[in-house]
XYZ file of C-alpha atoms in Angstrom:
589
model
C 0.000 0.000 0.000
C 1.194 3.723 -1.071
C -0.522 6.525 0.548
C 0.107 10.151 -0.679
C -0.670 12.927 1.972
C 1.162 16.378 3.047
C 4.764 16.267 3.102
C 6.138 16.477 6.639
C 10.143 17.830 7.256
C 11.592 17.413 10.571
C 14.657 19.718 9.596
C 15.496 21.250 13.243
C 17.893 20.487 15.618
C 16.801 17.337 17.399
C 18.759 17.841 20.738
C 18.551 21.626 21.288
C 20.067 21.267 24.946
C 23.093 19.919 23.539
C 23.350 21.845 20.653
C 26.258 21.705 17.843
C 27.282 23.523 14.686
C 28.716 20.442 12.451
C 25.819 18.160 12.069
C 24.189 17.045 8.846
C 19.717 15.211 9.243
C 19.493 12.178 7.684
C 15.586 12.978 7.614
C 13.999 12.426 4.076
C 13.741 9.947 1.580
C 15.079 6.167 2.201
C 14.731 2.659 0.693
C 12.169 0.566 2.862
C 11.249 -3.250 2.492
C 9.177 -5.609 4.545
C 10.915 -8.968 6.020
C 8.472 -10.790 7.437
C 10.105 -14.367 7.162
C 13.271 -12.820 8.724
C 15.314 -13.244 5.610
C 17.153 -10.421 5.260
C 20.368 -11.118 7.325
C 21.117 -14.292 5.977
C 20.334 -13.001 2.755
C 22.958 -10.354 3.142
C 20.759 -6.961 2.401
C 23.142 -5.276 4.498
C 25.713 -5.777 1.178
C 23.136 -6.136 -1.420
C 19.966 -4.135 -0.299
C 17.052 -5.751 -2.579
C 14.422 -2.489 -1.411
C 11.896 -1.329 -3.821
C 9.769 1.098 -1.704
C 10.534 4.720 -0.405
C 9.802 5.767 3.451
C 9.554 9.452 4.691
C 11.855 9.067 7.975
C 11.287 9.573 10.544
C 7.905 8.692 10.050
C 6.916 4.697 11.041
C 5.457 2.246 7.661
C 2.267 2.808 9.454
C 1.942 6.652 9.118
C 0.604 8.190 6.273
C 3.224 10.660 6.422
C 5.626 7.561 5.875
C 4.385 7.488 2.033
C 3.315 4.106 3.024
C 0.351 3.850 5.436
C 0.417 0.126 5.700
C -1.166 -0.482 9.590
C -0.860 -4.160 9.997
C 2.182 -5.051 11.779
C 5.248 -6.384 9.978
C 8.041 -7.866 12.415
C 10.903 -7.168 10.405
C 12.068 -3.944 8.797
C 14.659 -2.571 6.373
C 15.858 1.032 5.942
C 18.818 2.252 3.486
C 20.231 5.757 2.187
C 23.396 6.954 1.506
C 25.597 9.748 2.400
C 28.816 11.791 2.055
C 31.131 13.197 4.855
C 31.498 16.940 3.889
C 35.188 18.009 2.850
C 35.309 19.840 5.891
C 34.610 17.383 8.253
C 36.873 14.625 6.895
C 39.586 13.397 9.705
C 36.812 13.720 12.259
C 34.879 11.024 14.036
C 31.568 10.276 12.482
C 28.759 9.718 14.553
C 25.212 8.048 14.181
C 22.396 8.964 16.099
C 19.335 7.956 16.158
C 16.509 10.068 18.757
C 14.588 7.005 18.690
C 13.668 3.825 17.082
C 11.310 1.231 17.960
C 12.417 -1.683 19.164
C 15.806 -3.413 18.545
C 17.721 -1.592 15.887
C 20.801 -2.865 13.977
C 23.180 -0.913 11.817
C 25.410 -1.446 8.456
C 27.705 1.124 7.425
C 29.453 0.230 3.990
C 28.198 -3.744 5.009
C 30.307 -3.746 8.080
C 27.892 -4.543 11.293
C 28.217 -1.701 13.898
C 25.755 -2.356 16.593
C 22.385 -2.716 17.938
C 20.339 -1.135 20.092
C 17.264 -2.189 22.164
C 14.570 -0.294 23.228
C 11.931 2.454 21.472
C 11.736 5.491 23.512
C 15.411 6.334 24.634
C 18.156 8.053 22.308
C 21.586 6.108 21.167
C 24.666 6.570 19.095
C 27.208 4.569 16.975
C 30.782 5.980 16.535
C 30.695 4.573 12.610
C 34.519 6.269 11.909
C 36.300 3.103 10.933
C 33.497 2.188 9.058
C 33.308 5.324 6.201
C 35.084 6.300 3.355
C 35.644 9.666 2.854
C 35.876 9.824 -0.731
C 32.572 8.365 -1.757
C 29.049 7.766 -0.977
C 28.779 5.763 2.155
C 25.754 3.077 2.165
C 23.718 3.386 5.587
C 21.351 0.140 6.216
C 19.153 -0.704 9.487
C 17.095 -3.101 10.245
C 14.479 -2.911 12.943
C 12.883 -5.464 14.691
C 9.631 -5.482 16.547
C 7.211 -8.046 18.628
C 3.976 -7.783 19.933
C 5.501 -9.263 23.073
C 4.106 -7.864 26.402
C 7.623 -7.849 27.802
C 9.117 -5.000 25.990
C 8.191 -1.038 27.084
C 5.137 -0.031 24.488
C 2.938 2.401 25.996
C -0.187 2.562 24.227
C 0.761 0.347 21.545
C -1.713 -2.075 20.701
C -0.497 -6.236 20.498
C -3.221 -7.285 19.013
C -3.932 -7.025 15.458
C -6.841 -4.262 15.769
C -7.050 -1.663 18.099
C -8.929 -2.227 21.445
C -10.094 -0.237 24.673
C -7.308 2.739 25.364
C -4.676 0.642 22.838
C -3.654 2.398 19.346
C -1.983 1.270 16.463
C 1.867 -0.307 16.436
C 4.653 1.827 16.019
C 7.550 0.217 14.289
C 11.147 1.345 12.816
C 12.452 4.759 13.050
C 9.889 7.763 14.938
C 12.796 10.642 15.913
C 15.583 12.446 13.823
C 18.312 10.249 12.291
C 21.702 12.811 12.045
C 25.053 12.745 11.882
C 27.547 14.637 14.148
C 31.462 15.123 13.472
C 33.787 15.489 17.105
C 37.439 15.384 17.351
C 38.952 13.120 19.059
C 39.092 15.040 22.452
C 34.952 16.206 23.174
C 32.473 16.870 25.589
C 29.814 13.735 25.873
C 27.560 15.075 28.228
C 27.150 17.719 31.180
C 24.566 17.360 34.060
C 23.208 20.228 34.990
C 21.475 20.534 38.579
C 20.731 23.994 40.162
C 19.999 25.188 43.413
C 18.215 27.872 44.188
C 18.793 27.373 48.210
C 22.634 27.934 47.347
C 21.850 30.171 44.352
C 24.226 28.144 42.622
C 24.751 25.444 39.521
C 26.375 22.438 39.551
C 28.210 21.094 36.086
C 29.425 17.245 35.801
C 31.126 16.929 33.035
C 31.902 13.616 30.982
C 34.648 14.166 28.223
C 35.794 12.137 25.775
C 39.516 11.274 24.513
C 42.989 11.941 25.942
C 42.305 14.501 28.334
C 45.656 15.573 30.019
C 47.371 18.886 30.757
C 46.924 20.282 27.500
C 43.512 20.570 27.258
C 41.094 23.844 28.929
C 37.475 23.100 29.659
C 35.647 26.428 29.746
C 32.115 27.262 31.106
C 29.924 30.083 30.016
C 26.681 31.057 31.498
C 24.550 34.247 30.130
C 21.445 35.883 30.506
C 19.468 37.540 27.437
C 22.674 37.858 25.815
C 24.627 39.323 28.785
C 27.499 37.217 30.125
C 27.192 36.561 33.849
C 30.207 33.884 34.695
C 32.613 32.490 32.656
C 35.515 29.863 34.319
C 38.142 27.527 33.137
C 39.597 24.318 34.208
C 42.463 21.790 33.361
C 40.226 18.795 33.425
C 42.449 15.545 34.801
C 40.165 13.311 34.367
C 36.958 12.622 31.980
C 34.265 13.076 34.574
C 34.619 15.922 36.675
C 31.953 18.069 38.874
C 31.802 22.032 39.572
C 30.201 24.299 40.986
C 29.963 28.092 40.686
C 27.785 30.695 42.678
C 25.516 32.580 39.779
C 24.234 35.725 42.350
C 25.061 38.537 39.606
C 24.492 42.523 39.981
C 23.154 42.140 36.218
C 19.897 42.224 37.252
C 17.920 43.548 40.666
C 16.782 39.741 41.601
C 20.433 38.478 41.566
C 19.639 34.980 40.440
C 16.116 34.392 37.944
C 13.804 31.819 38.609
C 12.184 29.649 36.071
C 8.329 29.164 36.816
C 5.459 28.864 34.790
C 5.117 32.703 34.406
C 8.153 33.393 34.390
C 10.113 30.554 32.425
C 13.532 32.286 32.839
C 16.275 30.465 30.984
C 20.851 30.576 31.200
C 22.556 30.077 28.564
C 25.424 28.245 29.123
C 28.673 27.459 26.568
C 30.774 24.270 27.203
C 33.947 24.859 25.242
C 36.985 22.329 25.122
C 40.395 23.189 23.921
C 43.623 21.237 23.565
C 47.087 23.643 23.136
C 44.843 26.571 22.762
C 43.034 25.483 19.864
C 39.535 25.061 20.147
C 38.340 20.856 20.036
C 34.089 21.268 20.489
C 31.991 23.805 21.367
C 28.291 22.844 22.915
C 25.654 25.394 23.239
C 22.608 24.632 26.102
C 20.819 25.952 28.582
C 18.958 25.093 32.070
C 16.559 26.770 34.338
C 16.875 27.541 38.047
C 14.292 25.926 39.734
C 13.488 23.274 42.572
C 10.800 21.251 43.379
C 10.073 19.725 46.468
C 7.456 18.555 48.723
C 6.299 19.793 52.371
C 3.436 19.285 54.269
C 1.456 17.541 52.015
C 2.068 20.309 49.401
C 4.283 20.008 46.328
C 6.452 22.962 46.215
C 8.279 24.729 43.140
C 10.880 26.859 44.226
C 9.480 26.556 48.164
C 6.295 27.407 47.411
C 3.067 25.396 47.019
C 1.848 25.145 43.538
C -1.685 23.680 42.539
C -0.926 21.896 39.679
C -3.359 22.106 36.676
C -2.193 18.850 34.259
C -3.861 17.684 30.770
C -3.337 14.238 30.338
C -1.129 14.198 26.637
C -1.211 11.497 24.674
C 0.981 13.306 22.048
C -0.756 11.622 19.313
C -1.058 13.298 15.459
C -3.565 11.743 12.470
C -0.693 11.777 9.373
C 2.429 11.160 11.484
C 1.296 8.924 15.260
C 3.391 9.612 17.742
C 6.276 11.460 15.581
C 5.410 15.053 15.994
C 4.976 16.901 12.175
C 6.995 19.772 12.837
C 8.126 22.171 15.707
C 4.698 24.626 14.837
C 2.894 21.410 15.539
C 4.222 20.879 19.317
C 3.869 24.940 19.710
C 0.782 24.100 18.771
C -0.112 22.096 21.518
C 1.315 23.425 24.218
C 0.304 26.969 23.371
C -3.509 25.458 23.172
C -2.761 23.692 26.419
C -2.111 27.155 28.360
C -4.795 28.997 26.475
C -7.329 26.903 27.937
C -5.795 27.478 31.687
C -3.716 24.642 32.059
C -0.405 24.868 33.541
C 1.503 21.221 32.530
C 0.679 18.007 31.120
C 0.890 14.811 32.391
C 3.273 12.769 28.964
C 0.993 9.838 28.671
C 2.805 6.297 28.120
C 4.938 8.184 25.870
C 8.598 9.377 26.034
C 8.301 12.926 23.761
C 10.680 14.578 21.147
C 13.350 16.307 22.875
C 11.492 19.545 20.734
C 8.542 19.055 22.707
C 10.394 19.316 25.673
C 12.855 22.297 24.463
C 9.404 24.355 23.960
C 7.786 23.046 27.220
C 11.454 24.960 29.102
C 10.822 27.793 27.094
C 7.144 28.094 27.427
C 6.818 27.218 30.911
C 4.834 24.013 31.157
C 5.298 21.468 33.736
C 5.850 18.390 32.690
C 5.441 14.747 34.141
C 7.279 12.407 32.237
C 5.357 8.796 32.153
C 7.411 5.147 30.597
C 5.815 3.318 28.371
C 4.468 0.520 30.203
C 4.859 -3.135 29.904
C 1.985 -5.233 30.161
C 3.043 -9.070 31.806
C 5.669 -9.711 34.559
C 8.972 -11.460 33.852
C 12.260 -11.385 34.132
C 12.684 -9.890 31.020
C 10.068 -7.359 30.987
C 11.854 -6.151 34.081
C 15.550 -5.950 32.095
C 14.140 -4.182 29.401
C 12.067 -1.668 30.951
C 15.064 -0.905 33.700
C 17.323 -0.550 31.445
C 15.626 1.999 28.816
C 14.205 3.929 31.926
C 17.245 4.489 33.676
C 18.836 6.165 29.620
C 15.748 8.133 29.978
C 16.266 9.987 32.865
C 19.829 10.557 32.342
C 18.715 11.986 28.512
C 15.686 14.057 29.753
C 17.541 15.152 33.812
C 18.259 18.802 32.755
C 14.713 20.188 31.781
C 13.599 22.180 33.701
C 9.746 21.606 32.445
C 10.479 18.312 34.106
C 8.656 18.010 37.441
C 7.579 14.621 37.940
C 8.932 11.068 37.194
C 6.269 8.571 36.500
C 7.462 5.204 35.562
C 4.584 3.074 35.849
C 0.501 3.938 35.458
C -2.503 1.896 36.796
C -0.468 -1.851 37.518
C 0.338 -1.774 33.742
C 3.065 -4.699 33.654
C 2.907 -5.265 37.332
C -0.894 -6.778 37.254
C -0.505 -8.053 40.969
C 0.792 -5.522 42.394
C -1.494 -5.542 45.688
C -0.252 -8.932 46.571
C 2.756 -9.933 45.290
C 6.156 -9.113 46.788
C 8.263 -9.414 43.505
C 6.101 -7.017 41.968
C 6.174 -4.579 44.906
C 9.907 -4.899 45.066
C 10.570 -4.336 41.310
C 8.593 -0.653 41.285
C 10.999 0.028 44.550
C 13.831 -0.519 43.292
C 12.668 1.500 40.222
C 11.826 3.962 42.704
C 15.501 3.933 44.463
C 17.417 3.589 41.327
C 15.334 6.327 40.081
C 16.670 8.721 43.036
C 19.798 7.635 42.554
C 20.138 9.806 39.711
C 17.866 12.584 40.452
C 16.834 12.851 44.375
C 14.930 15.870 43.771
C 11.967 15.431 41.368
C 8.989 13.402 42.757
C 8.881 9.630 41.567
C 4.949 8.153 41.682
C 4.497 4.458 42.317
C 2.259 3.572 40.326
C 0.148 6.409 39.167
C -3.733 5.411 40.011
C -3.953 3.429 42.361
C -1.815 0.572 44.270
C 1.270 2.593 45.270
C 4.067 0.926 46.894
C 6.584 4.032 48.121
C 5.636 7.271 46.028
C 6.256 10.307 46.669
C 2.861 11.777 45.470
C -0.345 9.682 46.150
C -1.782 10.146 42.556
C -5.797 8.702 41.558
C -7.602 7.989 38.613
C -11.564 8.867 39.203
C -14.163 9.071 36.408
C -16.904 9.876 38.738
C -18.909 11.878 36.487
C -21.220 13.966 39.234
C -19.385 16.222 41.378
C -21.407 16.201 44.448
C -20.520 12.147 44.286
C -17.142 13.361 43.866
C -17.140 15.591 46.884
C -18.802 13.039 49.038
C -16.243 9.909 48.308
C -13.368 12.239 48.892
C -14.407 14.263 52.412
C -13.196 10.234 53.604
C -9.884 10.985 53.518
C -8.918 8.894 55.901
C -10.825 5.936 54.808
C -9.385 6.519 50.969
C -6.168 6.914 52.022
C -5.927 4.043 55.216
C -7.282 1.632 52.458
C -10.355 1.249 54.464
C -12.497 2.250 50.909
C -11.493 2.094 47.407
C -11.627 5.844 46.092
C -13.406 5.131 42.678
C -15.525 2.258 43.613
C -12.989 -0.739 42.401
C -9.175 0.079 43.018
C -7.412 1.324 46.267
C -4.880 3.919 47.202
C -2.131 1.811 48.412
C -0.762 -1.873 47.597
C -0.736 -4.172 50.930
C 2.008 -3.793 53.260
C 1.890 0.354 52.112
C 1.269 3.052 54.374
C 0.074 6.906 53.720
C 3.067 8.899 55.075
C 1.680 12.086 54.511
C 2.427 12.815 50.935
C 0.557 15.108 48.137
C -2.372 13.710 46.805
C -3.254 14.853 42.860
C -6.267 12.987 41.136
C -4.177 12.432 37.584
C -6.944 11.231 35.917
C -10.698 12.520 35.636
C -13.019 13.929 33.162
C -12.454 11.891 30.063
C -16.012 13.660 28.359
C -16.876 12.904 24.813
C -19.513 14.169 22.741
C -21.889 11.822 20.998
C -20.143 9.743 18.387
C -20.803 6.390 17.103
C -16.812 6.587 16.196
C -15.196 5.802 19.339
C -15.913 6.295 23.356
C -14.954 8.594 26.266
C -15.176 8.115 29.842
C -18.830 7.798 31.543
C -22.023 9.074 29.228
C -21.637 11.001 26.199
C -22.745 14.540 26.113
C -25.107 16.289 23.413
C -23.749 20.172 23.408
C -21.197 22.383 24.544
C -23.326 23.460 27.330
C -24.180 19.592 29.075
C -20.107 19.447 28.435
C -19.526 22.365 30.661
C -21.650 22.126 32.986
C -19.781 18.552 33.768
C -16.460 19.571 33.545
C -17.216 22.232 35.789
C -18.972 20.284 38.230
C -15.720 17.568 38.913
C -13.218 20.655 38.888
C -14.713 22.911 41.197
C -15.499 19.736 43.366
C -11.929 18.070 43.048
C -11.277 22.260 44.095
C -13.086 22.058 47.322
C -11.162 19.284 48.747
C -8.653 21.039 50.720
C -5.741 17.803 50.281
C -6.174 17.586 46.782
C -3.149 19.323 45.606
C -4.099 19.357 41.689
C -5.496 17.768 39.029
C -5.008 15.896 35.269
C -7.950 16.142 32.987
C -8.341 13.187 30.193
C -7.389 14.541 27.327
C -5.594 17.085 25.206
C -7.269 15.362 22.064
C -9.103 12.732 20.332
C -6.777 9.783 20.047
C -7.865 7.203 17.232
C -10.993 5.211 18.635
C -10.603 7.023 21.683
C -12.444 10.629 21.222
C -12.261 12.488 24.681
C -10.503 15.124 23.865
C -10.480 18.826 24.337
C -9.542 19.162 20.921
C -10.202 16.879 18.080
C -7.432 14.729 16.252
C -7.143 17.772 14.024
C -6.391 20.139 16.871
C -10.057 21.696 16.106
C -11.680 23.240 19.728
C -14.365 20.782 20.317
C -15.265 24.031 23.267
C -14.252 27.490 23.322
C -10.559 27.435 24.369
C -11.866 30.664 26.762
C -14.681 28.353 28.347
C -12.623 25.522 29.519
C -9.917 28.460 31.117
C -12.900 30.348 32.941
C -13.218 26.395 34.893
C -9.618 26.242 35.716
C -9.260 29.838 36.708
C -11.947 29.801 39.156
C -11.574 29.713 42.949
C -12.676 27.616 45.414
């Protein structure tokens, strides 16, 4: 099947918090084929690539935006392009990256195997110098491999053959920017950035690459709207190295600048490496000061209580899936999002484009970043989704818009949660290995219901009369001692789990849709925009009056196939006036 549709280009900068000059998008036109009898390998199309079709990447085979549109799921997959190493860049090392592919990619370069990765949300990169020659085309083949196995991290995914309940079509191959980048040999892999506003300071760790001795200078630049505000050097004697520098300036009257939603203050900062003088990489990025904590019940951004407003965001496009169309696209969103009063989202069983989180930093939208879920308990299921969740939060640690870790939603591949130890154990060591990396942002486990140790008490209610609402939760301590379930069939905590005190946020509610034979929302469908309203306001002013309610997440940004809930249609069309829905979260209580 060949589909024709509007042409998508994903031409920017894929990882604009690590951001380099010498870089060339391998975006665009490839060769594609189907292996379904797993053929391909032993029939050497890594040498000899037998493809007849074209694919738009990044766009999955079952995207229209792919050229393809083919939804039934294939197993096996082929990709292949060529390219050329500009003159400039010759002598430096060439590297592949891919921002994601789903689920175990391998790479050729010039038929010589370079690696594999496994995995569809997280980002990875081949060094592929020994493989290229400079003085030609270079052949570029990968091979993708996917299962409907309930082992492997798929989020909404479907694993059936149609689509059923909350569970979409497949995504397979290549979803993210494909690019080359060109380093020396001495570079700068990564730097963690962690501020503290307590200190009013910054804290760099550094991870360099090569021979770094004597000879080489790592400097650090940090700037505010274009005015420089510290700038240090260091002989770096080893490749992983921590700092720390005090950024209270007399640039402007506040000394140091918050990031918060209404104010979503950004630093610059330039990472600059140099060996004898002479300048080896240069990386441009940024980070915002901000904390979050929690006190009293309360979850606090920058010590001070902040009633969080979410929309459950599915990030979910008709032409392209889950491969956002273009940078206006995610403005789009997120821009919608805060014009109808909301002040973050809640990532559903997705991992997003690093754009959608560059614009969510500069925007000012919190963010709570959800896995993609598993859905059966194994051994396996547990090394793969460890494993790609632990790259994750080491990829996405230094956005600001970041506020919450969520790695598992509703028992999704921990079914017996309550009961079972093994279960219970896995999402705490998730939990601790989690903090390991980033003590600061809350973790919840597992958002819904059944928590083991979370640091937010999270619930999913689809009570669609408020006054019901209001009732259930004035039993607070019933809900949350387990004595009740809080939405008639689940319960707060897993057995052998304790409240201790923490936030509680209902993460899920609403879920209206309008009368459609097409799909379903949550509860009974409603005739006009008037029935709509006077329902949505009825569970947010009562989720309002509960006084330990710290927030909310309202189901959904927009339709998602079969599943038509949303604020906004597929289409991004206002199913209600954007104003309307703002007037409900602005209100008081």
């Amino acid at each position: 099947m060949t589909t024709t549709t509007t042409t998508y280009q994903r031409t920017e900068y894929p990882r604009p918090q690590f951001q380099r000059q010498s870089w060339i998008n391998l975006n665009g036109t490839w060769k594609f084929a189907f292996d379904d009898q797993d053929i391909g390998e032993k029939g050497l199309w890594h040498q000899k690539p037998p493809f007849s079709q074209d694919i738009q990447v990044p766009f999955t085979y079952e995207t229209k935006a792919s050229g393809i549109g083919e939804e039934t799921f294939h197993p096996y997959v082929w990709y292949q392009r060529t390219f050329e190493i500009p003159k400039n860049q010759v002598g430096k090392r060439v590297i592949l990256r891919f921002q994601a592919s789903d689920y175990l990619t391998k790479v050729w370069v010039n038929g010589n195997y370079i690696g594999n990765h496994i995995g569809g949300n997280a980002a990875f990169s081949f060094d592929i110098t020994n493989a290229i020659d400079n003085t030609k085309e270079n052949e570029l083949v990968v091979k993708v491999e996917d299962s409907q196995s309930c082992y492997q991290p798929r989020g909404k995914q479907r694993w059936r053959d149609e689509n059923f309940g909350c569970w979409y079509v497949q995504n397979t191959g290549i979803w993210q920017t494909v690019w080359l980048e060109f380093l020396n040999d001495e570079s700068i892999e990564s730097v963690k950035i962690t501020p503290n506003i307590d200190k009013n300071s910054v804290a760099f760790e550094y991870k360099l690459n090569g021979d770094i001795n004597q000879k080489c200078k790592l400097e650090t630049i940090v700037s505010f709207e274009g005015k420089k505000l510290k700038q240090f050097s260091t002989v770096p004697d080893r490749s992983n190295m921590r700092l720390e520098v005090d950024l209270l300036s007399e640039l402007h009257e506040w000394k140091v600048m918050h990031w918060t939603p209404n104010n979503p203050h950004l630093y610059d900062v330039t990472f600059r490496l140099s060996v004898n003088d002479e300048v080896v990489d240069e990386v441009q990025s940024y980070f915002g000061m901000r904390k979050i904590s929690i006190k009293y019940g309360k979850v606090l951004l920058n010590n001070m209580p902040i009633y969080q407003k979410l929309l459950l965001d599915q990030g979910y496009w008709p032409d392209t899936m889950l491969t956002p169309p273009s940078d206006a696209a995610i403005l789009e969103d997120i821009e919608k999002t805060l014009e109808m009063g909301f002040n973050g989202v809640r990532k559903h069983q997705k991992i997003e484009d690093e754009r959608f989180l560059y614009w969510c930093d500069k925007k000012g939208l919190l963010v709570w970043s959800e896995m993609a879920a598993t859905y059966e308990f194994s051994d396996k299921a547990i090394e793969n989704f460890t494993k790609e969740w632990l790259e994750i939060i080491q990829q996405h640690y230094n956005h600001p818009s970041i506020i919450t870790w969520v790695p598992f939603n509703e028992s999704w591949g921990v079914p017996n949660i309550l009961t079972d130890k093994k279960q219970q154990a896995f999402t705490e060591s998730i939990y601790y290995l989690s903090k390991s990396i980033d003590p600061e942002r809350p973790v919840i486990v597992n958002d819904g219901w059944e928590h083991t140790v979370s640091d937010i008490i999270s619930l999913h209610d689809y009570e669609e009369h408020g006054e019901v609402f209001l009732k259930r939760y004035q039993n607070k301590d019933k809900i949350l001692n387990n004595e009740m379930p809080h939405n008639d069939h689940k319960y707060a905590f897993a057995d052998g789990y304790e409240y201790k005190g923490q936030p509680v946020i209902i993460s899920e509610y609403g879920g209206i849709a309008f009368k459609d034979d097409s799909g379903w929302g949550y509860g009974n469908q409603v005739d006009t925009e008037e029935e709509f309203l006077k329902r949505f306001r009825s569970i947010t002013d009562a989720i309002k009056e509960i006084p330990y309610i710290s927030g909310y997440c309202y189901t959904q940004t927009t339709d998602v196939q079969q599943e038509i809930n949303g604020l906004l249609k597929e289409d991004r069309t206002p199913k209600i006036q954007l104003e309307k829905i703002k007037a409900v979260n602005d209100s008081i209580k």
